[in-house]
Every structure is written in C-alpha cells, then in structure tokens.
Amino acid sequence: MKLEPVADLPEIRPGDDLAELIADRASLEAGDVLTVASTVVSKAEGRMVDLESYPVSGRAQELADRIESVAGERKDPRFAQAVLAESTELLIEAPFLLTETRFGHICVNAGIDRSNVPDHDLLLLPKKPAESAERIRTGLTERGLEDVSVIVTDTCGRPFRHGQRGVALGWAGMPASRDWRGEPDRDGRELGVTVQSVVDELASAANLVTGEGADGTPAVVVRDWAFGDLEGSDELFRAVEDDLVRQALREWDWGDDS
C-alpha cells in the first residue's frame, strides 16, 4: 500500500471546488482511495463562524460554569453554545463536553476546531460528511477520474488512550467496514465478532502523512489497497441500543458532586 500527499493545495475558501483543486494536483487512478481532511471540506462549505454569532443561553452558561468549577478552566459560554448547536446529545458535561454530532459521531466539543481558521474564531465539522465525500467523488468522476473512493477524515481521541488518531466522518465509493465473521483463523476456528473498520484504518494511516497543526497537507492518495471479497457494511457509528458506554453515561447522576 502506498500513501502520497497531495501537494501545493492553496488555502481553501468558501465555495472552492475541492474535486477540481485536488484533480489538478494529484495523479489519481481507478481503485485509489482519496482521504480529505474535514478541515478543508468545512472551509469549502463555509462552516467558519465567529463566536459573536452565538447568543448565550442559560444552558450554555450553566455548562461553562460547571466546567470552570470542576476543571478550573474557564470555558467561553459562547463556545459552549456553539457546541450545543452542533450536537444532538450531550454525554459528558465536565470536565469537558462530550457530544454526539448531528451525523452520529461521538467526540469532544462536537468536533469544533479553533486552529487554522484565518479571520474567524471557529471551524465547524461538515454538516453531512457522507454527502461531502459523495460530492467530491462525483466531481472527480466528472473530470474523468472514475472509481476513486473518498473518505472525509478528522482526528479525535480514544477512551483509555492518550493522543489523537485519524478517523472517518464520511465516505463514498466503498463500504465503511469489512466483515470477517464466518471466516476461519489459522487454526480453523470461525471468527464470530470481527468487523474491521477499514475507513477508520485508512484515515489513521493517511493522518501519518498529513500530520497535524501547520503541516498543510489535507489530502492523501492511498494506492494498491484492496477491499477484498469480504462482505461490506456502512454501519460505522454504533446505535444507542448497542452502546453500553453511552447507556451508562445516560444513567449517570449529573449532580453537584459529578
């Protein structure tokens, strides 16, 4: 498998055609997977906003005060309001805000970014990353670059581990996972639970190339990787009824001692 960054992409502005910008700079072939950081997808879709655009509700002020009392860190209530606006559910209130985004992703602060946003305070995640991925893929197809899969990526932490790693937010042209259940291991034992999240693994691999912070390489071409002949699935975000951790958080007593 080979990973090649797409070099010399300009600073992305609202309305920019990512498919065109990438097609002009990347040597794409049928079967490639193109990963695109959600940062540039959000910029192209005009998801840059200012804190002043969020009038503070009583709930946002309450959350900001709670975080300050528990973590000793002042949280701007306007930022808390932005997080509430981008979330369908608040799972943890302190010492940070753990939320479910409107497209089903669980992350801190609804994935809102405060870095690499010239002239603005905040960068929101794409509204519908799967549709964003499909638009990029369609744009590539219209330019003669057929059979290229697209993954919109982001970085986030993982419970019980330090650090960040790449994850998929949306994808097009390929399943999210491949199902190994029913396949034998080397000793002939049948696998019973193994479903491999390939879009997350490709996003994480690409993140080694894109880097973090000021690297400025938001797109990567993955080549010579094959899904194989296993069954595929697009079920990436775990349903509430199957998520024991989320169920436990819902039952948690958010009293003054929490």
Short mmCIF file of C-alpha atoms in Angstrom, two decimals:
data_model
loop_
_atom_site.label_atom_id
_atom_site.label_comp_id
_atom_site.label_asym_id
_atom_site.label_seq_id
_atom_site.Cartn_x
_atom_site.Cartn_y
_atom_site.Cartn_z
CA MET A 1 0.00 0.00 0.00
CA LYS A 2 1.28 3.47 -0.88
CA LEU A 3 0.26 6.82 0.58
CA GLU A 4 1.07 10.01 -1.30
CA PRO A 5 0.15 13.51 -0.06
CA VAL A 6 -1.49 15.91 -2.48
CA ALA A 7 1.00 18.77 -2.57
CA ASP A 8 0.56 22.52 -3.02
CA LEU A 9 -3.12 22.86 -2.21
CA PRO A 10 -3.93 26.54 -1.56
CA GLU A 11 -5.69 27.96 1.47
CA ILE A 12 -9.27 26.78 0.98
CA ARG A 13 -12.03 29.39 0.82
CA PRO A 14 -15.83 29.07 0.89
CA GLY A 15 -17.13 27.87 -2.46
CA ASP A 16 -13.87 26.31 -3.61
CA ASP A 17 -14.22 23.13 -5.68
CA LEU A 18 -12.13 20.57 -3.81
CA ALA A 19 -12.50 17.96 -6.54
CA GLU A 20 -11.05 20.37 -9.10
CA LEU A 21 -8.23 21.57 -6.85
CA ILE A 22 -7.22 18.01 -5.99
CA ALA A 23 -7.62 16.64 -9.53
CA ASP A 24 -5.27 19.36 -10.81
CA ARG A 25 -2.56 18.32 -8.35
CA ALA A 26 -2.94 14.57 -7.83
CA SER A 27 -2.25 11.65 -10.11
CA LEU A 28 -5.36 9.62 -9.40
CA GLU A 29 -6.11 6.17 -10.80
CA ALA A 30 -9.05 3.80 -10.70
CA GLY A 31 -9.08 1.92 -7.40
CA ASP A 32 -7.41 4.73 -5.44
CA VAL A 33 -8.79 5.99 -2.15
CA LEU A 34 -8.62 9.75 -1.60
CA THR A 35 -8.69 10.95 2.01
CA VAL A 36 -9.59 14.60 2.62
CA ALA A 37 -9.35 16.31 6.00
CA SER A 38 -12.66 17.63 7.27
CA THR A 39 -10.92 20.96 7.90
CA VAL A 40 -10.73 21.83 4.20
CA VAL A 41 -14.14 20.31 3.50
CA SER A 42 -15.65 22.59 6.15
CA LYS A 43 -13.82 25.62 4.78
CA ALA A 44 -15.07 24.94 1.26
CA GLU A 45 -18.60 24.54 2.61
CA GLY A 46 -18.46 27.83 4.52
CA ARG A 47 -18.51 26.33 8.00
CA MET A 48 -16.31 29.06 9.51
CA VAL A 49 -18.14 31.14 12.14
CA ASP A 50 -17.48 33.76 14.80
CA LEU A 51 -18.24 33.38 18.50
CA GLU A 52 -20.32 36.55 18.38
CA SER A 53 -22.90 34.75 16.24
CA TYR A 54 -23.95 32.59 19.21
CA PRO A 55 -26.24 34.27 21.76
CA VAL A 56 -25.64 32.56 25.10
CA SER A 57 -28.49 30.53 26.55
CA GLY A 58 -28.91 29.70 30.20
CA ARG A 59 -27.87 26.13 29.45
CA ALA A 60 -24.63 27.23 27.80
CA GLN A 61 -23.77 29.48 30.75
CA GLU A 62 -24.50 26.61 33.13
CA LEU A 63 -22.15 24.30 31.22
CA ALA A 64 -19.39 26.90 31.11
CA ASP A 65 -19.70 27.48 34.87
CA ARG A 66 -19.68 23.74 35.59
CA ILE A 67 -16.51 23.15 33.58
CA GLU A 68 -14.80 26.04 35.35
CA SER A 69 -15.79 24.71 38.78
CA VAL A 70 -14.72 21.12 38.02
CA ALA A 71 -11.67 21.65 35.80
CA GLY A 72 -10.57 25.09 36.96
CA GLU A 73 -10.57 26.17 33.31
CA ARG A 74 -12.73 29.00 32.02
CA LYS A 75 -14.94 27.93 29.14
CA ASP A 76 -16.37 30.69 26.97
CA PRO A 77 -20.16 30.28 27.23
CA ARG A 78 -20.44 31.27 23.55
CA PHE A 79 -18.27 28.26 22.68
CA ALA A 80 -20.50 26.07 24.84
CA GLN A 81 -23.47 27.44 22.91
CA ALA A 82 -21.81 26.54 19.60
CA VAL A 83 -21.23 23.00 20.86
CA LEU A 84 -24.89 22.68 21.86
CA ALA A 85 -25.98 23.96 18.45
CA GLU A 86 -23.90 21.30 16.67
CA SER A 87 -24.97 18.39 18.90
CA THR A 88 -27.95 16.11 19.29
CA GLU A 89 -26.92 14.81 22.70
CA LEU A 90 -24.57 15.85 25.49
CA LEU A 91 -22.98 12.77 27.05
CA ILE A 92 -20.47 14.34 29.46
CA GLU A 93 -20.78 17.87 30.90
CA ALA A 94 -17.49 18.19 32.79
CA PRO A 95 -14.51 18.43 32.80
CA PHE A 96 -15.17 18.63 29.03
CA LEU A 97 -18.13 18.41 26.67
CA LEU A 98 -18.55 15.01 25.03
CA THR A 99 -21.29 15.13 22.43
CA GLU A 100 -22.99 13.31 19.60
CA THR A 101 -22.87 15.33 16.41
CA ARG A 102 -25.88 15.64 14.14
CA PHE A 103 -24.49 12.93 11.85
CA GLY A 104 -23.79 10.43 14.67
CA HIS A 105 -20.11 10.95 15.52
CA ILE A 106 -19.16 10.96 19.23
CA CYS A 107 -16.41 13.45 20.03
CA VAL A 108 -15.31 16.28 22.31
CA ASN A 109 -16.84 19.73 21.66
CA ALA A 110 -18.83 18.46 18.65
CA GLY A 111 -15.53 18.41 16.75
CA ILE A 112 -15.36 22.23 16.64
CA ASP A 113 -11.85 23.42 15.79
CA ARG A 114 -10.19 26.68 16.80
CA SER A 115 -6.95 26.34 14.81
CA ASN A 116 -6.08 27.18 11.19
CA VAL A 117 -9.15 29.38 10.76
CA PRO A 118 -7.99 32.74 9.36
CA ASP A 119 -10.26 35.67 10.29
CA HIS A 120 -12.71 33.51 12.23
CA ASP A 121 -13.00 32.02 15.71
CA LEU A 122 -14.41 28.57 14.99
CA LEU A 123 -14.50 25.88 12.31
CA LEU A 124 -17.46 23.52 12.49
CA LEU A 125 -17.45 19.99 11.12
CA PRO A 126 -19.19 19.43 7.78
CA LYS A 127 -22.95 19.14 8.24
CA LYS A 128 -23.19 15.83 6.37
CA PRO A 129 -19.71 14.38 5.74
CA ALA A 130 -21.03 11.42 3.74
CA GLU A 131 -22.66 13.81 1.29
CA SER A 132 -19.46 15.87 1.21
CA ALA A 133 -17.49 12.75 0.28
CA GLU A 134 -20.01 11.89 -2.44
CA ARG A 135 -19.80 15.40 -3.92
CA ILE A 136 -16.01 15.19 -4.14
CA ARG A 137 -16.23 11.74 -5.69
CA THR A 138 -18.81 12.92 -8.22
CA GLY A 139 -16.60 15.90 -9.06
CA LEU A 140 -13.67 13.60 -9.72
CA THR A 141 -15.82 11.34 -11.91
CA GLU A 142 -16.95 14.34 -13.96
CA ARG A 143 -13.26 15.05 -14.63
CA GLY A 144 -12.66 11.53 -15.91
CA LEU A 145 -11.28 10.14 -12.62
CA GLU A 146 -13.62 7.21 -12.17
CA ASP A 147 -13.71 4.55 -9.44
CA VAL A 148 -11.95 6.71 -6.83
CA SER A 149 -13.30 6.28 -3.31
CA VAL A 150 -13.31 9.27 -0.95
CA ILE A 151 -13.03 9.44 2.85
CA VAL A 152 -13.56 12.64 4.84
CA THR A 153 -11.33 12.40 7.90
CA ASP A 154 -10.82 14.05 11.27
CA THR A 155 -8.70 13.40 14.35
CA CYS A 156 -10.02 12.64 17.81
CA GLY A 157 -9.07 10.87 21.00
CA ARG A 158 -10.00 7.39 22.13
CA PRO A 159 -11.17 6.30 25.58
CA PHE A 160 -8.44 4.79 27.75
CA ARG A 161 -5.64 6.05 25.47
CA HIS A 162 -3.58 9.20 25.22
CA GLY A 163 -3.27 11.04 21.93
CA GLN A 164 -5.22 11.58 18.74
CA ARG A 165 -5.66 9.43 15.66
CA GLY A 166 -7.39 9.75 12.34
CA VAL A 167 -11.00 8.62 11.95
CA ALA A 168 -13.52 8.66 9.13
CA LEU A 169 -16.51 11.00 9.29
CA GLY A 170 -17.94 10.31 5.85
CA TRP A 171 -17.10 8.10 2.89
CA ALA A 172 -18.24 7.34 -0.64
CA GLY A 173 -17.43 4.64 -3.16
CA MET A 174 -16.58 1.93 -0.63
CA PRO A 175 -18.11 0.29 2.45
CA ALA A 176 -17.11 1.51 5.90
CA SER A 177 -16.10 -1.91 7.14
CA ARG A 178 -15.41 -5.45 6.02
CA ASP A 179 -16.93 -8.40 7.81
CA TRP A 180 -14.65 -11.26 8.82
CA ARG A 181 -17.36 -13.16 10.70
CA GLY A 182 -17.57 -16.71 9.49
CA GLU A 183 -14.02 -16.65 8.13
CA PRO A 184 -11.53 -19.13 9.65
CA ASP A 185 -8.41 -18.15 11.56
CA ARG A 186 -5.12 -20.03 11.00
CA ASP A 187 -6.27 -22.83 13.28
CA GLY A 188 -9.59 -23.22 11.50
CA ARG A 189 -11.64 -21.53 14.23
CA GLU A 190 -14.50 -19.48 12.86
CA LEU A 191 -14.37 -15.74 13.63
CA GLY A 192 -17.51 -14.63 15.41
CA VAL A 193 -17.29 -10.88 16.08
CA THR A 194 -14.56 -9.36 13.90
CA VAL A 195 -15.80 -6.46 11.77
CA GLN A 196 -12.88 -4.32 10.55
CA SER A 197 -13.47 -0.57 10.25
CA VAL A 198 -11.39 -0.03 7.12
CA VAL A 199 -12.37 3.62 6.62
CA ASP A 200 -11.04 4.44 10.09
CA GLU A 201 -7.84 2.49 9.46
CA LEU A 202 -7.24 4.24 6.14
CA ALA A 203 -7.97 7.60 7.77
CA SER A 204 -5.46 6.84 10.51
CA ALA A 205 -2.81 5.74 8.01
CA ALA A 206 -3.35 8.91 5.98
CA ASN A 207 -3.01 11.03 9.12
CA LEU A 208 0.59 9.85 9.43
CA VAL A 209 1.21 11.60 6.11
CA THR A 210 -0.95 14.71 6.56
CA GLY A 211 0.40 15.43 10.02
CA GLU A 212 -1.09 17.90 12.49
CA GLY A 213 -1.01 21.62 13.19
CA ALA A 214 0.73 23.64 10.48
CA ASP A 215 1.66 20.82 8.08
CA GLY A 216 -0.84 22.00 5.47
CA THR A 217 -1.30 18.68 3.63
CA PRO A 218 -5.00 17.85 3.99
CA ALA A 219 -5.39 15.28 1.19
CA VAL A 220 -3.73 11.91 0.64
CA VAL A 221 -3.98 9.35 -2.16
CA VAL A 222 -3.99 5.72 -1.00
CA ARG A 223 -2.96 3.27 -3.72
CA ASP A 224 -2.55 -0.51 -4.03
CA TRP A 225 -5.01 -1.21 -1.25
CA ALA A 226 -7.87 -3.61 -1.96
CA PHE A 227 -11.08 -4.19 -0.01
CA GLY A 228 -11.12 -7.87 -0.99
CA ASP A 229 -14.09 -10.17 -1.47
CA LEU A 230 -15.48 -9.98 2.07
CA GLU A 231 -18.93 -8.62 2.81
CA GLY A 232 -19.06 -4.87 3.46
CA SER A 233 -21.15 -2.67 5.72
CA ASP A 234 -21.75 1.06 6.18
CA GLU A 235 -22.59 0.74 9.87
CA LEU A 236 -19.78 2.74 11.45
CA PHE A 237 -21.47 4.69 14.24
CA ARG A 238 -22.78 2.37 16.94
CA ALA A 239 -26.52 2.54 17.61
CA VAL A 240 -27.56 3.78 21.05
CA GLU A 241 -29.18 0.48 21.99
CA ASP A 242 -25.91 -1.36 21.28
CA ASP A 243 -23.65 1.14 23.05
CA LEU A 244 -23.16 0.11 26.66
CA VAL A 245 -20.89 3.07 27.41
CA ARG A 246 -23.45 5.60 26.21
CA GLN A 247 -26.19 3.86 28.15
CA ALA A 248 -24.08 4.07 31.30
CA LEU A 249 -23.42 7.78 30.70
CA ARG A 250 -27.15 8.42 30.29
CA GLU A 251 -27.78 6.83 33.68
CA TRP A 252 -25.04 8.86 35.38
CA ASP A 253 -26.21 11.24 38.10
CA TRP A 254 -25.10 14.74 37.00
CA GLY A 255 -25.42 16.16 40.49
CA ASP A 256 -23.20 18.77 42.11
CA ASP A 257 -20.63 16.10 43.02
CA SER A 258 -20.29 14.72 39.47
#
